[in-house]
XYZ file of N, CA and C in Angstrom:
744
model
N 124.856 52.289 175.239
C 124.105 51.751 174.361
C 123.838 52.690 173.025
N 123.146 51.623 171.972
C 123.521 52.172 170.599
C 121.898 52.913 170.415
N 121.986 53.916 169.343
C 120.738 54.518 168.971
C 119.675 53.302 167.996
N 118.502 53.237 167.962
C 117.452 52.389 167.254
C 117.830 52.957 166.029
N 117.030 51.802 165.411
C 116.556 52.006 163.763
C 116.115 52.652 163.861
N 116.211 53.734 162.571
C 114.521 54.901 162.503
C 114.090 54.163 161.113
N 112.415 54.473 161.464
C 111.869 54.126 160.314
C 111.674 54.908 159.505
N 111.416 54.245 158.279
C 111.880 55.406 156.892
C 110.234 55.772 156.633
N 109.627 56.736 157.416
C 108.192 57.046 156.651
C 108.243 58.709 157.311
N 107.154 59.538 156.428
C 107.097 60.850 156.412
C 106.616 60.854 157.711
N 107.475 62.024 158.051
C 107.276 62.194 159.919
C 106.230 63.120 160.043
N 105.275 63.154 160.274
C 103.699 63.731 160.497
C 103.695 64.895 161.183
N 104.626 65.316 162.305
C 104.630 66.377 163.303
C 105.268 67.408 162.276
N 104.696 68.713 161.581
C 105.393 69.777 160.965
C 107.028 70.125 161.904
N 107.161 70.371 162.527
C 108.378 71.248 163.153
C 109.058 70.331 163.417
N 108.919 68.772 163.363
C 110.094 67.951 163.398
C 110.724 67.319 162.282
N 109.379 67.601 161.002
C 109.726 67.320 159.778
C 110.798 68.449 159.376
N 110.415 69.751 159.441
C 111.480 71.000 159.260
C 112.965 70.755 159.879
N 112.467 70.176 161.398
C 114.045 70.326 162.131
C 114.806 68.742 161.188
N 114.400 68.024 161.024
C 115.080 66.905 160.193
C 115.279 67.499 159.094
N 114.207 67.794 158.418
C 115.063 68.414 157.055
C 116.286 69.308 156.943
N 116.457 70.461 157.583
C 117.661 70.877 157.657
C 118.631 70.112 158.473
N 118.596 69.191 159.185
C 119.962 68.742 159.878
C 120.524 67.724 158.722
N 119.746 66.941 157.815
C 119.841 65.846 156.932
C 120.522 66.877 155.690
N 119.871 67.906 155.279
C 120.180 68.856 153.889
C 121.490 68.975 154.125
N 121.751 69.644 155.571
C 123.134 70.170 155.652
C 124.200 69.182 156.075
N 123.987 68.121 156.263
C 124.647 66.760 156.439
C 125.216 66.301 154.721
N 123.668 66.165 154.289
C 124.136 65.952 152.529
C 124.972 66.909 152.062
N 124.941 68.116 151.761
C 125.190 69.052 151.266
C 127.276 68.982 152.003
N 127.295 68.454 153.542
C 128.630 68.315 153.455
C 129.326 66.913 153.157
N 128.555 66.326 153.073
C 129.204 65.143 152.238
C 129.487 64.955 150.809
N 128.674 66.008 150.223
C 129.209 66.038 148.603
C 130.433 66.874 148.691
N 130.208 67.964 149.431
C 131.514 68.520 149.320
C 132.783 67.806 149.875
N 133.086 67.127 150.877
C 133.981 65.821 151.133
C 134.306 65.063 150.333
N 133.036 64.753 149.244
C 133.548 63.528 147.979
C 134.031 64.605 146.928
N 133.560 65.680 146.589
C 134.465 66.393 145.470
C 135.590 66.532 145.846
N 136.062 67.077 147.617
C 137.674 67.415 147.741
C 138.845 65.962 147.860
N 137.916 64.818 148.768
C 138.642 63.966 148.695
C 139.094 63.237 147.583
N 137.972 62.919 146.537
C 138.005 62.242 145.202
C 138.088 62.960 144.115
N 138.507 64.062 144.128
C 138.554 65.208 142.808
C 137.740 64.639 141.987
N 136.211 64.882 142.839
C 134.993 64.596 141.811
C 134.038 65.767 141.183
N 133.478 65.743 140.379
C 132.331 66.530 139.770
C 131.188 66.154 140.430
N 130.666 66.739 141.540
C 129.402 66.704 142.161
C 128.551 68.064 141.852
N 127.487 67.713 141.363
C 126.376 68.168 141.663
C 124.969 68.044 142.609
N 124.822 68.759 143.548
C 123.554 68.450 143.971
C 122.549 69.250 144.186
N 121.212 68.888 144.203
C 120.283 69.908 143.635
C 118.814 69.709 144.606
N 118.342 70.382 145.400
C 117.671 69.841 146.763
C 116.103 70.969 146.734
N 115.132 70.322 146.391
C 114.101 71.511 146.540
C 113.347 70.925 147.781
N 112.800 71.698 148.596
C 112.028 71.837 149.965
C 110.844 71.083 149.508
N 109.805 71.185 150.384
C 108.526 71.339 150.162
C 107.312 72.362 149.721
N 108.319 73.562 150.073
C 107.641 74.814 149.747
C 108.231 75.499 148.451
N 109.058 74.335 147.532
C 109.628 74.777 146.550
C 111.274 75.502 146.875
N 111.372 75.775 147.881
C 112.834 76.325 148.267
C 113.963 75.410 147.534
N 114.937 76.390 146.978
C 115.863 75.372 146.200
C 116.927 75.537 147.324
N 117.883 74.393 147.063
C 119.245 74.421 147.692
C 120.261 73.410 146.936
N 121.356 73.927 146.359
C 122.197 73.493 145.410
C 123.774 73.692 146.004
N 124.631 72.172 145.031
C 125.907 72.496 145.625
C 126.571 71.800 144.043
N 127.710 72.636 143.971
C 128.445 72.176 142.809
C 129.725 72.080 143.067
N 130.494 71.395 142.391
C 131.977 71.588 142.500
C 132.790 72.069 141.797
N 132.110 72.258 140.369
C 132.816 73.076 139.391
C 131.965 74.578 139.801
N 132.521 75.105 138.702
C 132.118 76.836 138.575
C 130.743 76.996 138.198
N 130.156 75.901 137.454
C 129.046 76.124 136.517
C 128.228 75.499 136.571
N 127.377 75.658 137.289
C 125.800 74.174 137.421
C 125.369 73.570 136.191
N 125.716 74.511 135.202
C 124.789 74.413 133.944
C 125.468 73.575 133.140
N 126.816 73.790 132.680
C 128.032 72.866 132.075
C 127.683 71.160 132.774
N 127.676 71.330 133.999
C 127.533 70.039 134.739
C 126.114 69.264 134.341
N 125.345 69.927 134.645
C 124.008 69.142 133.883
C 124.190 69.194 132.254
N 124.580 70.027 131.330
C 124.644 69.717 129.936
C 125.380 68.434 130.005
N 126.768 68.389 130.606
C 127.494 66.949 130.406
C 126.671 65.938 130.846
N 125.954 66.075 131.987
C 124.979 64.975 132.062
C 123.526 64.417 131.215
N 123.108 65.487 130.644
C 122.509 65.074 129.867
C 122.915 64.900 128.267
N 124.070 65.104 128.071
C 124.929 64.399 126.950
C 125.205 62.872 127.192
N 125.657 62.681 128.303
C 126.335 61.871 128.604
C 125.072 60.280 128.702
N 123.890 60.990 129.299
C 122.628 60.028 129.611
C 121.724 59.773 128.704
N 121.798 60.901 128.075
C 120.334 60.915 126.794
C 121.050 61.069 125.352
N 122.364 61.273 125.099
C 122.891 61.377 123.740
C 123.394 60.188 123.364
N 123.731 59.558 124.021
C 124.215 58.131 123.750
C 122.954 57.157 123.533
N 121.936 57.088 124.322
C 120.791 56.850 124.293
C 120.351 56.800 122.602
N 120.529 58.104 122.522
C 119.526 58.634 121.110
C 120.442 58.177 119.815
N 121.961 58.174 119.939
C 122.617 57.792 119.434
C 122.605 55.955 118.810
N 122.413 55.385 119.968
C 122.246 53.995 119.699
C 120.816 53.448 119.493
N 119.918 54.424 119.660
C 118.312 53.706 119.055
C 118.310 54.359 117.627
N 119.307 55.087 116.778
C 119.161 55.584 115.688
C 120.124 54.650 114.483
N 119.485 53.795 113.973
C 119.895 52.616 112.953
C 121.247 53.656 112.372
N 122.360 53.048 111.940
C 123.079 53.226 111.147
C 123.500 53.928 109.725
N 122.207 53.236 108.995
C 122.463 53.459 107.646
C 121.450 54.997 108.028
N 120.382 55.043 108.621
C 119.645 56.459 108.457
C 120.605 57.665 108.960
N 121.885 57.211 109.720
C 122.674 58.281 110.200
C 123.536 58.522 108.752
N 123.738 57.698 108.162
C 124.295 57.772 106.839
C 123.924 58.350 105.674
N 122.858 57.859 105.589
C 121.839 58.712 104.273
C 121.723 60.491 105.060
N 121.819 60.747 106.199
C 121.599 62.113 106.539
C 123.011 62.681 106.436
N 124.199 62.309 106.478
C 125.182 62.603 106.727
C 125.547 63.081 105.043
N 124.943 62.201 103.902
C 125.461 62.174 102.407
C 124.184 63.421 102.152
N 123.324 63.238 102.567
C 122.308 64.757 102.163
C 122.875 65.653 102.959
N 123.134 65.702 103.816
C 124.146 66.661 104.216
C 125.145 67.533 103.395
N 126.061 67.037 102.824
C 126.997 66.849 102.164
C 126.918 67.673 100.912
N 125.447 66.696 100.340
C 124.854 67.403 98.827
C 124.717 68.535 99.340
N 123.396 68.835 100.470
C 123.136 70.304 100.350
C 123.883 71.449 100.554
N 125.131 71.082 101.529
C 126.632 71.701 101.921
C 127.403 72.216 100.259
N 127.313 71.155 99.419
C 128.306 71.652 98.116
C 127.216 72.147 96.977
N 126.109 72.452 97.107
C 124.873 72.741 96.479
C 125.216 74.567 97.140
N 125.013 74.509 97.959
C 124.848 75.927 98.505
C 126.139 76.841 98.593
N 127.113 75.471 98.907
C 128.708 76.589 98.575
C 128.678 76.590 97.008
N 128.364 75.752 95.977
C 128.026 76.051 94.651
C 127.542 77.547 94.373
N 125.816 77.564 94.807
C 125.532 79.031 94.642
C 126.240 80.373 94.888
N 126.660 79.904 95.967
C 127.462 81.125 96.714
C 128.446 81.813 95.507
N 129.287 81.027 94.918
C 130.190 81.057 94.185
C 129.731 81.714 92.834
N 128.724 80.934 92.370
C 127.750 81.391 91.226
C 127.354 82.637 91.374
N 126.795 83.383 92.523
C 126.515 84.799 92.616
C 127.657 85.387 92.949
N 128.744 85.487 93.777
C 130.022 86.064 93.482
C 130.357 86.380 91.991
N 130.439 85.266 91.488
C 130.644 85.402 89.797
C 129.978 86.437 88.843
N 128.604 86.110 89.292
C 127.802 86.975 88.477
C 127.928 88.727 88.871
N 128.109 88.352 90.337
C 128.940 89.948 90.747
C 130.267 90.448 89.933
N 130.871 89.890 89.341
C 131.973 90.191 89.135
C 133.532 89.609 89.796
N 133.400 88.581 91.134
C 134.202 88.810 91.767
C 134.781 86.855 92.143
N 135.916 87.148 92.507
C 136.456 85.432 92.009
C 136.659 85.004 90.563
N 136.859 85.809 89.862
C 136.977 85.662 88.349
C 138.265 84.845 87.977
N 138.902 84.992 89.059
C 140.355 84.536 88.353
C 140.513 83.193 87.974
N 140.410 82.335 89.005
C 140.163 80.865 88.586
C 139.117 80.230 87.505
N 138.763 81.274 86.716
C 137.544 80.819 85.374
C 138.377 80.612 84.497
N 138.188 79.520 83.831
C 138.331 79.463 82.260
C 137.874 80.177 81.322
N 138.314 80.029 80.146
C 137.404 81.059 78.880
C 135.732 80.452 78.422
N 135.905 78.797 78.917
C 134.331 78.588 78.986
C 133.597 79.214 79.961
N 133.956 78.975 80.961
C 132.860 79.412 81.743
C 133.041 80.842 82.334
N 133.821 81.628 81.590
C 133.635 83.197 81.463
C 132.499 83.346 80.593
N 132.836 82.702 79.413
C 131.612 82.497 77.799
C 130.246 82.648 78.451
N 129.983 81.430 79.414
C 128.924 80.933 80.264
C 128.160 82.073 81.095
N 129.115 82.615 81.702
C 128.895 83.432 82.455
C 128.284 85.114 81.648
N 128.876 85.341 80.911
C 128.425 85.926 79.728
C 126.929 86.170 79.068
N 127.130 84.648 78.741
C 125.606 84.472 78.000
C 124.411 84.557 79.231
N 124.764 84.060 80.437
C 124.022 84.257 81.560
C 123.447 85.857 81.431
N 124.556 86.429 81.756
C 124.527 88.072 81.624
C 123.677 88.743 80.908
N 123.758 88.201 79.636
C 123.446 88.667 78.721
C 121.902 88.243 78.323
N 121.480 87.138 78.880
C 119.843 86.724 79.033
C 119.337 87.795 79.657
N 119.748 87.681 80.982
C 119.297 88.644 81.908
C 119.111 89.903 81.971
N 120.217 90.516 81.168
C 119.951 91.893 80.530
C 118.652 91.916 79.452
N 118.606 90.846 78.585
C 117.621 90.990 77.997
C 115.837 90.627 78.404
N 116.165 90.204 79.744
C 114.788 89.845 79.723
C 114.980 90.854 80.937
N 115.517 91.605 81.435
C 115.071 93.082 82.549
C 114.758 94.184 81.124
N 115.357 93.907 80.022
C 114.685 95.235 79.028
C 113.854 94.768 78.361
N 113.137 93.431 78.250
C 112.068 93.282 77.876
C 110.873 93.403 78.813
N 110.881 92.884 80.093
C 110.246 93.758 81.015
C 110.246 95.313 81.003
N 111.400 95.865 80.835
C 111.065 97.330 81.580
C 110.162 98.063 79.726
N 110.644 97.182 78.795
C 109.676 98.182 77.759
C 107.957 98.063 77.711
N 108.060 96.517 78.058
C 106.584 96.202 78.360
C 106.024 96.907 79.268
N 106.168 97.279 80.370
C 106.251 98.238 81.679
C 105.913 99.441 80.528
N 106.580 100.068 80.107
C 106.748 101.397 79.632
C 105.721 101.543 78.119
N 105.195 100.369 77.467
C 104.171 100.342 76.999
C 102.543 100.289 77.471
N 103.000 99.507 78.415
C 101.384 99.698 79.122
C 101.003 100.710 80.222
N 102.383 101.759 80.610
C 101.977 103.296 80.633
C 101.563 103.886 79.510
N 102.256 103.960 78.552
C 101.531 104.909 77.176
C 100.422 104.684 77.289
N 99.917 102.904 76.844
C 98.709 102.294 76.305
C 97.446 103.379 77.913
N 97.889 103.642 78.787
C 96.630 103.654 79.890
C 97.046 105.436 79.722
N 98.031 106.182 79.462
C 98.199 107.403 78.911
C 97.264 107.649 77.861
N 97.540 107.018 76.875
C 96.659 107.394 75.552
C 95.098 107.044 75.895
N 94.604 105.986 76.874
C 93.200 106.067 77.099
C 92.752 107.388 77.585
N 93.899 107.504 78.910
C 93.311 108.759 79.721
C 93.219 110.403 78.607
N 93.884 110.393 77.778
C 94.082 111.194 76.346
C 93.054 111.442 75.804
N 92.749 110.075 75.896
C 91.237 109.814 74.727
C 90.277 110.460 75.395
N 89.983 109.899 76.623
C 88.550 110.640 77.660
C 89.067 111.993 77.883
N 89.771 112.386 77.963
C 89.817 113.963 77.997
C 89.529 114.624 77.105
N 90.014 114.163 75.861
C 89.456 114.580 74.461
C 87.841 114.508 74.442
N 87.357 113.527 74.705
C 85.943 113.300 74.591
C 85.040 114.622 75.533
N 85.818 114.355 76.682
C 85.817 115.451 77.619
C 85.108 117.054 77.274
N 86.349 117.535 76.821
C 86.685 118.557 76.090
C 86.012 118.816 74.958
N 85.275 117.491 74.072
C 84.971 117.765 72.625
C 83.593 118.052 73.409
N 83.013 117.818 74.515
C 81.622 117.541 74.944
C 81.393 119.286 75.329
N 82.002 119.169 76.186
C 81.926 120.860 76.762
C 81.780 121.947 75.667
N 82.855 121.183 74.704
C 82.652 122.889 73.562
C 81.790 122.726 73.169
N 81.010 121.744 72.800
C 79.678 121.748 72.008
C 78.425 122.185 73.209
N 78.765 121.942 74.522
C 77.830 122.613 75.236
C 77.929 123.970 75.556
N 79.301 124.616 75.340
C 79.393 125.784 75.135
C 79.027 126.664 74.096
N 78.473 125.781 73.086
C 78.580 126.682 71.450
C 77.227 126.418 71.600
N 76.340 125.864 72.549
C 74.718 125.612 72.627
C 74.479 126.985 73.382
N 75.361 126.914 74.559
C 74.965 128.219 75.268
C 74.900 129.610 74.393
N 76.360 129.646 73.905
C 76.426 130.887 72.927
C 75.114 131.173 72.181
N 74.585 130.182 71.587
C 73.819 130.193 70.559
C 72.586 130.515 70.946
N 72.191 129.862 71.718
C 70.640 130.588 72.673
C 70.862 131.834 73.308
N 72.010 132.464 73.913
C 72.367 133.732 74.468
C 72.301 134.907 72.461
N 72.944 134.318 71.594
C 72.836 135.125 70.564
C 71.637 135.237 70.241
N 70.518 133.928 70.409
C 69.496 134.305 69.700
C 68.449 135.344 70.515
N 68.606 135.476 72.002
C 67.467 136.056 72.796
C 68.371 137.820 72.539
N 69.605 137.744 72.730
C 70.281 139.058 72.052
C 69.796 139.889 70.660
N 69.914 139.112 69.941
C 69.125 139.408 68.538
C 68.085 140.030 68.140
N 67.099 139.476 68.544
C 65.757 139.911 69.231
C 65.733 141.222 69.507
N 65.812 141.694 70.662
C 66.143 142.822 71.171
C 66.643 143.710 70.488
N 68.130 143.650 69.881
C 68.256 144.522 68.744
C 67.829 144.832 68.009
N 66.843 143.833 66.888
C 66.258 144.555 65.916
C 65.054 145.189 66.175
N 64.689 145.309 67.516
C 63.802 145.942 67.909
C 64.223 147.128 67.832
N 65.358 147.551 68.384
C 66.398 148.616 68.841
C 66.079 149.560 67.824
N 66.774 148.705 66.346
C 67.164 149.271 65.051
C 65.920 149.762 64.577
N 65.003 149.023 64.613
C 63.449 149.596 63.656
C 63.099 150.909 64.471
N 63.395 151.352 65.968
C 63.065 152.371 66.474
C 64.083 153.434 66.294
N 65.349 153.093 65.959
C 66.280 153.951 65.515
C 65.853 154.322 64.085
N 65.707 153.458 63.251
C 65.014 153.933 62.273
C 64.337 155.032 62.228
N 63.287 154.812 62.692
C 61.852 155.546 62.482
C 62.418 156.867 63.572
N 63.103 156.711 64.340
C 63.717 158.061 65.023
C 64.265 159.128 63.848
N 65.147 158.314 62.952
C 66.100 159.196 61.959
C 65.056 159.580 60.813
N 64.001 158.884 60.592
C 63.298 158.730 59.645
C 62.352 160.397 59.849
N 61.869 160.477 61.263
C 60.660 161.502 61.675
C 61.835 162.983 61.798
N 63.241 162.576 62.471
C 64.141 164.027 62.697
C 64.268 164.521 60.736
N 64.689 163.190 59.971
C 64.558 164.276 58.771
C 63.339 164.856 58.017
N 62.227 164.425 58.341
C 61.296 165.165 58.135
C 61.109 166.361 58.887
N 61.458 166.857 60.408
C 61.476 167.765 61.159
C 62.425 168.987 60.576
N 63.443 168.651 60.114
C 64.560 169.112 59.499
C 64.001 169.674 58.304
N 63.338 168.885 57.600
C 62.694 169.314 55.849
C 62.011 170.364 56.280
N 60.881 170.438 57.531
C 59.775 171.605 57.435
C 60.107 172.703 57.862
N 61.071 173.000 58.642
C 61.991 173.638 59.220
C 63.618 174.124 59.106
N 63.744 175.226 58.329
C 64.924 175.511 57.721
C 65.348 176.398 58.508
N 66.371 176.341 59.263
C 66.995 177.164 60.220
C 67.734 178.702 59.239
N 67.127 179.614 59.722
C 67.926 180.977 59.521
C 69.272 180.957 59.725
N 70.409 181.598 58.350
C 71.468 181.790 58.411
C 71.510 183.208 59.386
N 71.498 183.046 60.351
C 71.776 184.366 61.368
C 72.440 184.263 62.476
N 72.976 185.309 63.159
C 73.595 185.121 64.697
C 72.867 184.753 65.229
N 73.017 183.395 66.280
C 71.758 182.889 66.630
C 72.007 183.923 68.389
N 72.878 184.442 68.326
C 72.632 185.127 69.759
C 71.594 186.447 69.625
N 70.664 186.237 70.574
C 69.620 187.825 70.680
C 70.223 188.634 71.798
N 69.506 189.999 70.708
C 70.542 191.256 71.739
C 69.034 192.180 71.444
N 68.776 192.043 72.423
C 67.502 192.851 72.853
C 67.765 194.715 72.908
N 67.310 195.213 72.312
C 67.610 197.057 71.917
C 68.694 197.117 70.979
N 69.324 196.252 69.893
C 69.900 196.682 69.252
C 69.762 195.984 67.928
N 70.081 196.578 66.699
C 69.789 196.065 65.474
C 70.859 195.097 65.082
N 70.886 194.295 64.445
C 71.790 193.426 63.677
C 71.579 193.527 62.677
N 72.828 194.460 61.547
C 72.383 194.520 60.267
C 72.237 193.315 59.388
N 73.259 192.608 60.017
C 73.241 191.032 58.865
C 71.958 190.644 59.223
N 71.476 190.076 60.197
C 70.078 189.276 60.301
C 68.770 190.579 59.901
N 68.933 191.733 59.666
C 68.003 192.362 59.176
C 68.285 192.341 58.058
N 69.508 192.633 57.028
C 68.934 192.479 55.551
C 68.902 190.790 54.952
N 69.216 190.047 55.598
C 68.306 188.712 55.419
C 66.648 188.684 55.429
N 66.421 189.640 56.410
C 65.065 189.562 56.703
C 64.035 189.955 55.491
N 64.956 191.553 55.539
C 64.475 192.360 53.887
C 64.081 191.329 52.704
N 65.540 190.627 52.475
C 65.517 190.016 51.319
C 64.185 188.746 51.230
N 64.467 188.207 52.479
C 62.837 186.793 52.341
C 61.505 187.865 52.423
N 61.612 188.764 52.566
C 59.918 189.575 52.803
C 59.798 190.041 51.332
N 60.913 190.728 50.594
C 60.788 190.933 49.079
C 60.689 189.625 48.333
N 61.370 188.548 48.754
C 61.190 187.391 47.836
C 59.716 186.915 47.636
N 58.576 186.644 49.079
C 57.957 186.637 48.995
C 57.101 187.470 48.144
N 57.230 188.132 48.379
C 56.160 189.524 48.009
C 55.783 189.189 46.685
N 57.269 188.538 45.756
C 56.662 188.443 44.500
C 55.635 187.455 43.853
N 54.898 187.359 42.758
C 53.955 186.322 42.271
C 54.674 184.958 42.320
N 54.144 183.837 42.562
C 54.671 182.850 42.212
C 55.772 182.194 43.042
N 55.851 182.531 43.881
C 56.932 182.051 44.943
C 56.397 180.883 45.965
N 57.381 180.030 45.850
C 56.996 178.952 46.605
C 58.220 178.443 47.554
N 57.930 178.524 48.936
C 58.991 178.084 49.816
C 59.772 176.897 49.908
N 61.085 177.020 50.183
C 61.772 175.605 50.487
C 61.610 174.490 50.808
N 60.794 174.907 52.128
C 59.909 173.192 52.767
C 58.991 172.868 51.257
N 58.545 173.622 50.684
C 56.967 172.840 49.812
C 57.831 172.044 48.385
N 59.320 172.801 48.162
C 59.768 171.806 47.382
C 60.205 170.258 47.425
């Protein structure tokens, strides 16, 4: 008695669904392996369960290469067929133009650096020399302008410092003048006091004349020099018309 036809629909029983998935998954993987071995075909099989678990089989050593081959064969041909031939031709021409320009700029840069100068002729060398001279002049001009700007800034700073120094010097002179004025008034009063004191001292010296004798006082002894001077002074005072020295 043969098996009945199985109705293809979702199995509602969870356990039966998992058992059926495991059996048919293993059978599908087995069939893929047999197909790759028997027919020497490149087979890639990818299965995801309802829980997101991955099951895969690849007859080659790298699944990514097989997928890239599949994408290239499936989608690459579609894109190429959909793109017009004229657009491809224009893009290729633009590519060749940009490539040539890029190579020319690289060659020119090497020539400016002094490299690969052998294949150049005299005119090309003269052109490179003119380019270098123009670049050198421009660099020197920019450098000179930069130095002039720095010099102008330094001169401005110098002028500001000179003005500040001048203002400080004037302020210092004013302070010294005020201080000298105060000190000058006190000095004049001191000079007047010194003059009056000197005048008073001179008058005192005129009234009292010191005696020219030995200033040492000796009690109980007679000083012959001093006694003679005193006797001469007494005799002179006894004369009529005598005027003392302090009255002259």
